[in-house]
PDB file of C-alpha atoms in Angstrom:
ATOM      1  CA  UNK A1106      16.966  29.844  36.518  1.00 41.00           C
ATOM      2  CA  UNK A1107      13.780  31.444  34.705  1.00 45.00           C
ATOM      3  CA  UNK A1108      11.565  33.844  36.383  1.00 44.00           C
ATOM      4  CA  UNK A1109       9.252  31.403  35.613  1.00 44.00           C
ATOM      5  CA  UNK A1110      11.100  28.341  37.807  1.00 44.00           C
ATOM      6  CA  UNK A1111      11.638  31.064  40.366  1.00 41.00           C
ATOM      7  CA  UNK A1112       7.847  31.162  41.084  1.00 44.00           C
ATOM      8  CA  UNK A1113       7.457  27.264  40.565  1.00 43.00           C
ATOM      9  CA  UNK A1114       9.719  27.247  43.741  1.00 41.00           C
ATOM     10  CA  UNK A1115       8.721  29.679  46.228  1.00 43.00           C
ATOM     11  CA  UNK A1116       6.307  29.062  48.924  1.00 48.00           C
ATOM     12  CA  UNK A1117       3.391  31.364  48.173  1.00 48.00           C
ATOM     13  CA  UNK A1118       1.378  31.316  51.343  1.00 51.00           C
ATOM     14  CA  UNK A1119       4.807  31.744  53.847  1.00 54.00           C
ATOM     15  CA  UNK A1120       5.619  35.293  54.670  1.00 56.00           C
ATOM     16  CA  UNK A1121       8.660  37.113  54.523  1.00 54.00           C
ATOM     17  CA  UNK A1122       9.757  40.708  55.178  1.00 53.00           C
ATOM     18  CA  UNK A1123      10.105  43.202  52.225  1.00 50.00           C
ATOM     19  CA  UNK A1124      13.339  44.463  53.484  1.00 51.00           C
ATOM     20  CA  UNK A1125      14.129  48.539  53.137  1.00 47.00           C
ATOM     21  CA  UNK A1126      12.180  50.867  54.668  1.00 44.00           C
ATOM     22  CA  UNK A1127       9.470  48.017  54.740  1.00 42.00           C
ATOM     23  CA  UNK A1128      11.681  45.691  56.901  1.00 46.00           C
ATOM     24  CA  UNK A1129       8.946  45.381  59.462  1.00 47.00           C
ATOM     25  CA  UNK A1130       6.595  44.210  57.234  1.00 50.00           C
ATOM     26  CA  UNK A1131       5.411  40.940  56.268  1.00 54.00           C
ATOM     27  CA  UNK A1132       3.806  39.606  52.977  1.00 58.00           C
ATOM     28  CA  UNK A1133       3.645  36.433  51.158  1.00 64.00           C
ATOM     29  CA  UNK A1134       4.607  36.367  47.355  1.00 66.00           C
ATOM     30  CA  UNK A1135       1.088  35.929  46.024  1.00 64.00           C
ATOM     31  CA  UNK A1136       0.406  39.712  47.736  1.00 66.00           C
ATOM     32  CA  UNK A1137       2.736  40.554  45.560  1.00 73.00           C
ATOM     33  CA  UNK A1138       1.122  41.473  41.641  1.00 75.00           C
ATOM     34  CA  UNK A1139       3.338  39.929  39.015  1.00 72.00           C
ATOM     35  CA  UNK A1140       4.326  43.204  37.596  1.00 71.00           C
ATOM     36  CA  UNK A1141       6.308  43.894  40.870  1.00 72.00           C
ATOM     37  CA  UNK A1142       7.824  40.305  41.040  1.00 71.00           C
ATOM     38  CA  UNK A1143       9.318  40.991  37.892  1.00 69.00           C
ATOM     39  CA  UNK A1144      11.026  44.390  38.583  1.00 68.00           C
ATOM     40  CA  UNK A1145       8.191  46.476  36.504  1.00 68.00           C
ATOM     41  CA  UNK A1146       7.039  48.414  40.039  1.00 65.00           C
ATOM     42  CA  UNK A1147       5.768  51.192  37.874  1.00 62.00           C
ATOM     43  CA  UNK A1148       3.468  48.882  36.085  1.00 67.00           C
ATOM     44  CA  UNK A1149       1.935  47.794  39.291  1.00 68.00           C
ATOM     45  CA  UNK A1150      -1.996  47.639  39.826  1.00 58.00           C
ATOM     46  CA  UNK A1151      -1.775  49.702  42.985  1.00 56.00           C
ATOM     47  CA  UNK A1152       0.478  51.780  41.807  1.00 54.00           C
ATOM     48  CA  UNK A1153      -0.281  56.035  42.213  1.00 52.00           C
ATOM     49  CA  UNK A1154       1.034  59.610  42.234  1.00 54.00           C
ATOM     50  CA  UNK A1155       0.654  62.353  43.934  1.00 52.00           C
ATOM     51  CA  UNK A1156       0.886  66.079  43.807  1.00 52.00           C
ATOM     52  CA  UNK A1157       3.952  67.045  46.244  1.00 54.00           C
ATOM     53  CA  UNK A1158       4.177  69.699  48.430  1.00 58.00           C
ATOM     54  CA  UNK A1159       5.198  72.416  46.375  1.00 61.00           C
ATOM     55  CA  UNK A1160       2.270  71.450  43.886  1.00 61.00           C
ATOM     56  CA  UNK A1161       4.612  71.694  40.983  1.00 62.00           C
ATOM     57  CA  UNK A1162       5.132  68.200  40.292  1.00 60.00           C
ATOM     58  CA  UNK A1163       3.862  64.283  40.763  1.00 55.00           C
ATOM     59  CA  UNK A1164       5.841  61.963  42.740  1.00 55.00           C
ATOM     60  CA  UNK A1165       5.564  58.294  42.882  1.00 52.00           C
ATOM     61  CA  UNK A1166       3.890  57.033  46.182  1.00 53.00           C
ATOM     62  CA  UNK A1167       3.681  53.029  46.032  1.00 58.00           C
ATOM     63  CA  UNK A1168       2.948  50.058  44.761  1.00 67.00           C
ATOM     64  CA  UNK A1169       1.624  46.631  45.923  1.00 66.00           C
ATOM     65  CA  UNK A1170       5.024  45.913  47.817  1.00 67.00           C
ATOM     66  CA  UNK A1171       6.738  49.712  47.816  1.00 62.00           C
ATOM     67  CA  UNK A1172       9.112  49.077  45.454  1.00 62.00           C
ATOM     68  CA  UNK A1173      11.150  46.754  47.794  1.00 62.00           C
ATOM     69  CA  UNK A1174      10.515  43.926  46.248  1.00 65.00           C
ATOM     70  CA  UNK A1175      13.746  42.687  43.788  1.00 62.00           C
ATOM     71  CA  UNK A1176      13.524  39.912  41.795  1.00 61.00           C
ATOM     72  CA  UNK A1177      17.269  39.241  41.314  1.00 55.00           C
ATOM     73  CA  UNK A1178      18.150  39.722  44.934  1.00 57.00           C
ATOM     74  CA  UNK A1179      15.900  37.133  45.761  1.00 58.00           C
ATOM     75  CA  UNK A1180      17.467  34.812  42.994  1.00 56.00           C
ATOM     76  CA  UNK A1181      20.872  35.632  43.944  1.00 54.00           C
ATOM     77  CA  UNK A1182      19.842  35.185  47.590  1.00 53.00           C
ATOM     78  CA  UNK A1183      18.346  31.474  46.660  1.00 50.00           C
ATOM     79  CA  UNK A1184      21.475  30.408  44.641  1.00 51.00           C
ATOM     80  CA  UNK A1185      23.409  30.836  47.752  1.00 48.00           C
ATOM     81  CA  UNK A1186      20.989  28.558  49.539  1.00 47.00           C
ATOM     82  CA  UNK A1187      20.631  31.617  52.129  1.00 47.00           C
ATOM     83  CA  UNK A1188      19.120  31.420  55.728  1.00 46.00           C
ATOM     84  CA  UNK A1189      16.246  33.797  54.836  1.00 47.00           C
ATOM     85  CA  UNK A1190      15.375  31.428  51.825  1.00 45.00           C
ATOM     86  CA  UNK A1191      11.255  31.365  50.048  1.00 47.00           C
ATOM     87  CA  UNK A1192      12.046  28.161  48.034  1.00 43.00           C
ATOM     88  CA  UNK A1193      11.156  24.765  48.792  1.00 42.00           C
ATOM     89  CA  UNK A1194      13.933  22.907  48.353  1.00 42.00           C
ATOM     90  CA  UNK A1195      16.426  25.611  47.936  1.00 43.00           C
ATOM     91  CA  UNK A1196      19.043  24.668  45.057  1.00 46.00           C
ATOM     92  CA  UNK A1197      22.568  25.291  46.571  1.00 48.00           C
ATOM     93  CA  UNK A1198      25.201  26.441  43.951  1.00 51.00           C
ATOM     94  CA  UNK A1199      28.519  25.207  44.384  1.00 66.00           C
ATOM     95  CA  UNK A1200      31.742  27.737  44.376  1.00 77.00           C
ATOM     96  CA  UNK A1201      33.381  26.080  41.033  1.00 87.00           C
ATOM     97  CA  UNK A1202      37.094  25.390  41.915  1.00 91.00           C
ATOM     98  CA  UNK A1203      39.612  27.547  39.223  1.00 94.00           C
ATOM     99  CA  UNK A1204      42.773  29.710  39.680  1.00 96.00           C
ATOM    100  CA  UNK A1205      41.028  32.795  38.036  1.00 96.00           C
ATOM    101  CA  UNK A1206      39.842  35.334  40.112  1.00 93.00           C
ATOM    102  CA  UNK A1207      36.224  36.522  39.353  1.00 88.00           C
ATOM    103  CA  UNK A1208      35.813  33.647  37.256  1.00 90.00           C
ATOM    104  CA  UNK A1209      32.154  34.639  35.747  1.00 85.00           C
ATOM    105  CA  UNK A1210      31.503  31.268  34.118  1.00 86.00           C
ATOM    106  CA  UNK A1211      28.907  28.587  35.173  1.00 83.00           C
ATOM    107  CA  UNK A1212      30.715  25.134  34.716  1.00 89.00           C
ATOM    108  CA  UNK A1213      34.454  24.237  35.166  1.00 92.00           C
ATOM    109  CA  UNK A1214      37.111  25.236  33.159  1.00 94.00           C
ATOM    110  CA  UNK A1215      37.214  21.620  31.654  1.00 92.00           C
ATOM    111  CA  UNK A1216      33.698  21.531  30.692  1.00 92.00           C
ATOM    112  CA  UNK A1217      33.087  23.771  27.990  1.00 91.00           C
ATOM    113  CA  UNK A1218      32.971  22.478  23.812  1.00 90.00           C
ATOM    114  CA  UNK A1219      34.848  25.445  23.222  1.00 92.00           C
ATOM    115  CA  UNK A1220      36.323  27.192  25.508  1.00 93.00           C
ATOM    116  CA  UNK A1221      38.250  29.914  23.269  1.00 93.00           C
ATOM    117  CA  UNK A1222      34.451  31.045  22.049  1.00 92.00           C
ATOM    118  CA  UNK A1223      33.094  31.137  25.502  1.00 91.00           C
ATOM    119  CA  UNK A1224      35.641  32.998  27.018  1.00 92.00           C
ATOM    120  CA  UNK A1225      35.239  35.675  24.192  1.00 93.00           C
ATOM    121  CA  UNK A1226      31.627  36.012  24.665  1.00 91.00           C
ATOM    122  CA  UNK A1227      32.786  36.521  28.298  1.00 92.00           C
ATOM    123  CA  UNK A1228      35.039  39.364  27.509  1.00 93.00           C
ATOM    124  CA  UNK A1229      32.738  40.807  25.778  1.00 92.00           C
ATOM    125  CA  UNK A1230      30.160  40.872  28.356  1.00 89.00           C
ATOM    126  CA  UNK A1231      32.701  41.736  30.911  1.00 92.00           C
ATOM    127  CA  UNK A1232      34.887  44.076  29.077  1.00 94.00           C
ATOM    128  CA  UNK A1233      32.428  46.196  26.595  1.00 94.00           C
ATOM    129  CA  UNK A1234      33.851  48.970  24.592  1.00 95.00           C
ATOM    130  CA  UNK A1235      31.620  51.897  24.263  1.00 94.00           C
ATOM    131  CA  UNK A1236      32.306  54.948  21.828  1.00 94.00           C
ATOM    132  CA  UNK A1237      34.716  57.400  22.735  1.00 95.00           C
ATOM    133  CA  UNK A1238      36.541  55.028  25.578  1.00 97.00           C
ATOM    134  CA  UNK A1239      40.184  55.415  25.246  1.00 98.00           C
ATOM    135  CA  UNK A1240      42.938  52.911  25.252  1.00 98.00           C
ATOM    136  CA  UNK A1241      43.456  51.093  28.898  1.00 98.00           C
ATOM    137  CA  UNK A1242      47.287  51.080  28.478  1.00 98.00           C
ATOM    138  CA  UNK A1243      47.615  54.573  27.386  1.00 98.00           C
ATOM    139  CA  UNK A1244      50.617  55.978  28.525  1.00 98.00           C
ATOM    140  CA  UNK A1245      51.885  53.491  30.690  1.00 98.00           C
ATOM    141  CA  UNK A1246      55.682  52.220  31.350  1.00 98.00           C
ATOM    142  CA  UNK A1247      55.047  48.543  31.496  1.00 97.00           C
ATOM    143  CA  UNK A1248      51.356  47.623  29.382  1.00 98.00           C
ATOM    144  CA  UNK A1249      50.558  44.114  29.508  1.00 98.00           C
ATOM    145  CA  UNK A1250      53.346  42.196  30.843  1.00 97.00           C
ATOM    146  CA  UNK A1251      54.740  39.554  29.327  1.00 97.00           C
ATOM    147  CA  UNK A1252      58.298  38.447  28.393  1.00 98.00           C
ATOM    148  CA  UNK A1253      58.478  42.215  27.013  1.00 97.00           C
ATOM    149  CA  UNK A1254      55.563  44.387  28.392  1.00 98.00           C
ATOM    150  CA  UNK A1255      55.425  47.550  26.128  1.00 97.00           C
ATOM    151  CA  UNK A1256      55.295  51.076  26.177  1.00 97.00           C
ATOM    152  CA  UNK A1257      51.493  52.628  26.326  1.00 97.00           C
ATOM    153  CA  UNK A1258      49.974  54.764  23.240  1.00 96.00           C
ATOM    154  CA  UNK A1259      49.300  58.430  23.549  1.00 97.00           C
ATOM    155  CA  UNK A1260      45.404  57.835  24.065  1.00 96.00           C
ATOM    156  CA  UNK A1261      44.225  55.989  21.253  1.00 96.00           C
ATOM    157  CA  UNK A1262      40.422  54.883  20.544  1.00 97.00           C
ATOM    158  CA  UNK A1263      40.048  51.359  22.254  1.00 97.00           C
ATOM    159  CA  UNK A1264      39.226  48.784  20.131  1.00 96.00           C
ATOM    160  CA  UNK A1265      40.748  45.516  20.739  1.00 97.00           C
ATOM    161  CA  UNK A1266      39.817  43.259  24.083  1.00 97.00           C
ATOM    162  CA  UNK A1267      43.265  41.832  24.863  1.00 97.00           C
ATOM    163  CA  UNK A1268      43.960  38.517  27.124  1.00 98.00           C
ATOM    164  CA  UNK A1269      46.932  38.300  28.619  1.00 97.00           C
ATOM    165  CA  UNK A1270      49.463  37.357  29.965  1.00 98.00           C
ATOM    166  CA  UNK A1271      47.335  34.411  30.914  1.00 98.00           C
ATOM    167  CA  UNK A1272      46.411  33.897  27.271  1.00 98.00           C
ATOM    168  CA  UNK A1273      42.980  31.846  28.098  1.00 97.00           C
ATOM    169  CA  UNK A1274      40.176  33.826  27.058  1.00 96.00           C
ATOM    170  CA  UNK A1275      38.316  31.947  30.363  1.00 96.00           C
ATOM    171  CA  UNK A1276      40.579  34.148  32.384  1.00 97.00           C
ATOM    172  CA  UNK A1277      38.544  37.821  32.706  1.00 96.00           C
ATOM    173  CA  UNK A1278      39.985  39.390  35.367  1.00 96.00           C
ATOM    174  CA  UNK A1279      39.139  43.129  34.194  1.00 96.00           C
ATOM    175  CA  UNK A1280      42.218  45.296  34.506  1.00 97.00           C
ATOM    176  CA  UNK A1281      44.697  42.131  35.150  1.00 97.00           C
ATOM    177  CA  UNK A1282      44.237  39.674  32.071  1.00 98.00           C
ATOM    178  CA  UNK A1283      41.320  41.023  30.094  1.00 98.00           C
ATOM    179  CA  UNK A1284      41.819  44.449  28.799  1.00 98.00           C
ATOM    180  CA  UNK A1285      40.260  47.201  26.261  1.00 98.00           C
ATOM    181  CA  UNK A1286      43.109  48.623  23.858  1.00 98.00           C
ATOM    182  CA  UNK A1287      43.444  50.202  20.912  1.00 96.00           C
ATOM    183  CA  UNK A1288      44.655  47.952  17.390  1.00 94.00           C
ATOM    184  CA  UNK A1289      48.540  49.814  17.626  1.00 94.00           C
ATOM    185  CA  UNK A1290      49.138  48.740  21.083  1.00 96.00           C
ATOM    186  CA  UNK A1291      47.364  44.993  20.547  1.00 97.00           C
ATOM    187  CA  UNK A1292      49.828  44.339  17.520  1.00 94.00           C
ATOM    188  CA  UNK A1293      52.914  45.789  19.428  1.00 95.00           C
ATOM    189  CA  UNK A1294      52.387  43.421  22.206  1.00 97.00           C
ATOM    190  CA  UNK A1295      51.909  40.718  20.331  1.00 97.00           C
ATOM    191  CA  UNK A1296      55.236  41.064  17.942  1.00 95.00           C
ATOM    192  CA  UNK A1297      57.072  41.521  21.079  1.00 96.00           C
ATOM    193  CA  UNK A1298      55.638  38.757  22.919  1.00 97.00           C
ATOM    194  CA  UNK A1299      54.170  36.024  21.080  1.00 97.00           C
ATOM    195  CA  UNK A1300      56.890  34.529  20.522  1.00 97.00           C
ATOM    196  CA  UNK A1301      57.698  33.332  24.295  1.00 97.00           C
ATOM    197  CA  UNK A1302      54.422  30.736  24.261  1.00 97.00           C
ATOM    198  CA  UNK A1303      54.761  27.755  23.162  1.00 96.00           C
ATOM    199  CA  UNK A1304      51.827  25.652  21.686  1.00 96.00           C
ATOM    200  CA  UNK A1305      48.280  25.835  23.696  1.00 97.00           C
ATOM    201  CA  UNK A1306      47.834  23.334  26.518  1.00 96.00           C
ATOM    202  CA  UNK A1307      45.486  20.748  25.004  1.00 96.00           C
ATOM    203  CA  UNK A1308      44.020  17.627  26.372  1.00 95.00           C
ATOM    204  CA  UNK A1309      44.665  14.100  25.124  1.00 95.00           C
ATOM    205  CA  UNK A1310      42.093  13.905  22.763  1.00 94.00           C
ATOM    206  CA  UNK A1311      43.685  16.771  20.889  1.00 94.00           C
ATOM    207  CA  UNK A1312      41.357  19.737  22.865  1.00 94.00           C
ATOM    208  CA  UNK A1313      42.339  22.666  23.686  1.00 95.00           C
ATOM    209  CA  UNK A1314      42.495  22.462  27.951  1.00 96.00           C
ATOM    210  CA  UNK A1315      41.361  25.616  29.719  1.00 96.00           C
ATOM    211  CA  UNK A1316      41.793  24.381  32.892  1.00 96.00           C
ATOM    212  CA  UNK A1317      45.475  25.513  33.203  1.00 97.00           C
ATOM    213  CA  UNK A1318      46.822  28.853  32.280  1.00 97.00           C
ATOM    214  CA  UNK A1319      48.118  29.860  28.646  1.00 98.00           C
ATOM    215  CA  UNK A1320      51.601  31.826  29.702  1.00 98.00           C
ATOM    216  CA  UNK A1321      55.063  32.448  28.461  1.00 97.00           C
ATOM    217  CA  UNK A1322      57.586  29.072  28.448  1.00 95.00           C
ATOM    218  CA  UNK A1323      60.370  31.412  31.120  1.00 93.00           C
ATOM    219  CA  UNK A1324      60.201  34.208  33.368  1.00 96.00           C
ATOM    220  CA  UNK A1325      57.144  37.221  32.272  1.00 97.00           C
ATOM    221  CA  UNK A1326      55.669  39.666  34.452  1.00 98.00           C
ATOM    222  CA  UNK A1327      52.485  40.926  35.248  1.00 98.00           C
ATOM    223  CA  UNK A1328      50.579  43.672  33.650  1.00 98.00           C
ATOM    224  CA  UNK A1329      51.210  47.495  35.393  1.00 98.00           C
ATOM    225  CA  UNK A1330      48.628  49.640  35.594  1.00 97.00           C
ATOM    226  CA  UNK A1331      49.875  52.455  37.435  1.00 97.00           C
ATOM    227  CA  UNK A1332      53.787  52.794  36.619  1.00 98.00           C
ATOM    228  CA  UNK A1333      53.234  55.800  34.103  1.00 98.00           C
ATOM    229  CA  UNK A1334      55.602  56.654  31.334  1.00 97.00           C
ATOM    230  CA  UNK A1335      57.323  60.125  30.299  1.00 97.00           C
ATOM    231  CA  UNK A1336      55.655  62.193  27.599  1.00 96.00           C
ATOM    232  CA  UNK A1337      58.720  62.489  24.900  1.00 97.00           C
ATOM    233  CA  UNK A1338      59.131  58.204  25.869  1.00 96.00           C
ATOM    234  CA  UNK A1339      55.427  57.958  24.700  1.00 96.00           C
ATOM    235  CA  UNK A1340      55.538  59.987  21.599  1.00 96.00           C
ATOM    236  CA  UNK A1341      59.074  58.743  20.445  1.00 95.00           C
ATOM    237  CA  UNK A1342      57.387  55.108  20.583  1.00 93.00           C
ATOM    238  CA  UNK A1343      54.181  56.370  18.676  1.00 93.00           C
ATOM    239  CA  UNK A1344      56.698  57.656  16.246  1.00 93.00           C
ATOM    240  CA  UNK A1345      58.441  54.595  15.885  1.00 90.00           C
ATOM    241  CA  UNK A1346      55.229  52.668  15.479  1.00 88.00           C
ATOM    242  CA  UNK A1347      54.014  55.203  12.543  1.00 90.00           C
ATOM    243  CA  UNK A1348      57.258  54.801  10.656  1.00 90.00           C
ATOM    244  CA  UNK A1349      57.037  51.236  10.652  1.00 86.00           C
ATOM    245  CA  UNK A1350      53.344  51.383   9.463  1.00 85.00           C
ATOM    246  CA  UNK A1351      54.515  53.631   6.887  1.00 90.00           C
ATOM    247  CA  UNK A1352      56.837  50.732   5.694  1.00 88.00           C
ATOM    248  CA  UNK A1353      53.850  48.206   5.046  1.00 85.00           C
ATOM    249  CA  UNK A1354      52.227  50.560   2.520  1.00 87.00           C
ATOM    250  CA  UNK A1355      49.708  53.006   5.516  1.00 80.00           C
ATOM    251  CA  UNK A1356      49.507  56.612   4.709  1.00 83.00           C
ATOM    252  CA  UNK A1357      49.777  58.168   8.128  1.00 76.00           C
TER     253      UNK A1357
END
């Protein structure tokens, strides 16, 4: 919902309490200037600073609703159809029914065009990759699960968002299915695993059907996160995985 549909809805004239420190005070929304509705306290008409006590700095004092007023609170408050509701006619948003945990998405699994796409854009908004971060499964005993989970790098540069073993790119779980690693240990798992799914579940119309999960045909295991590896196990692997680069023509 806009910001804009979020004002269309509330109830300008009925009060309600600020919450924080100003929990004992009530205000109706059109007390409240549109810069602070919108998050932008600092931008406030009322707003002021004053010298503090030391005289050696300003400090912020106020504005119209002091500062407790939060836009997204409210919303998420709303959405949830909550006791302490401003809307008229309070929307109610149903808990959508899947079998992945912190399932971010807005529709069922079963409604989106393409789900492959929209569960990337999801990974990527779960799951960024900022400069500098380091591989997820570095040095680790048992990365990604699977048929064959693998051994961990030596701290590579993450670059890769992996899925997997549930190889729907709806399922995000962050740290369970979805995870940032770097390009050697992505290909590893992949040679030593793709081979255990079969084709993707698809629906009768041909479809690709992200309502079920995307795992190995027998037995696989989840991914570890904590079962470490030994040093000389890590670097005899990284050593194995440069000589076999080394093959294909890379100068490493």
């Amino acid at each position: 919902m806009s910001e804009k549909d979020f004002d269309d809805y509330l109830t300008l004239e009925e009060a309600f309490s600020l919450g924080g420190e100003l929990d004992d005070v009530m205000v109706t929304l059109d007390s409240v200037c549109q810069s602070c509705r919108h998050g932008f306290h600092d931008e406030c008409d009322e707003f002021w600073v004053r010298v503090n006590e030391e005289a050696n700095n300003f400090e912020w004092v106020s504005c119209c609703c002091g500062g407790n007023y939060d836009l997204h609170a409210q919303l998420r408050k709303e959405s949830k159809g909550s006791a302490d509701s401003n809307y008229v006619g309070t929307p109610v948003v149903e808990e959508i029914e899947t079998y992945i945990n912190d399932y971010i998405g807005v529709k069922s699994l079963d409604e989106y065009a393409d789900p492959l796409s929209s569960g990337r854009k999801m990974a990527a908004k779960t799951a960024p990759i900022a400069p500098g971060m380091i591989c997820e499964w570095a040095w680790l005993a048992q990365a990604g699960g699977g048929v064959v989970p693998i051994l961990g790098c030596p701290g590579r540069p993450a670059s890769d968002r992996h899925h997997g073993p549930d190889k729907n790119t709806l399922n995000n779980e962050l740290g369970v299915n979805l995870h940032r690693i770097c390009d050697w240990c992505h290909n590893q798992w992949h040679a030593k695993n793709d081979e255990a799914y079969g084709p993707r579940p698809t629906n009768e119309d041909g479809s690709v059907d992200a309502s079920v999960p995307f795992i190995p045909d027998g037995d696989y295991v989840e991914h570890d996160p904590t079962t470490r590896a030994k040093d000389e196990e890590i670097y005899a692997e990284d050593g194995l995985r440069r000589e076999e680069a080394r093959k294909h023509g890379a100068d490493i």
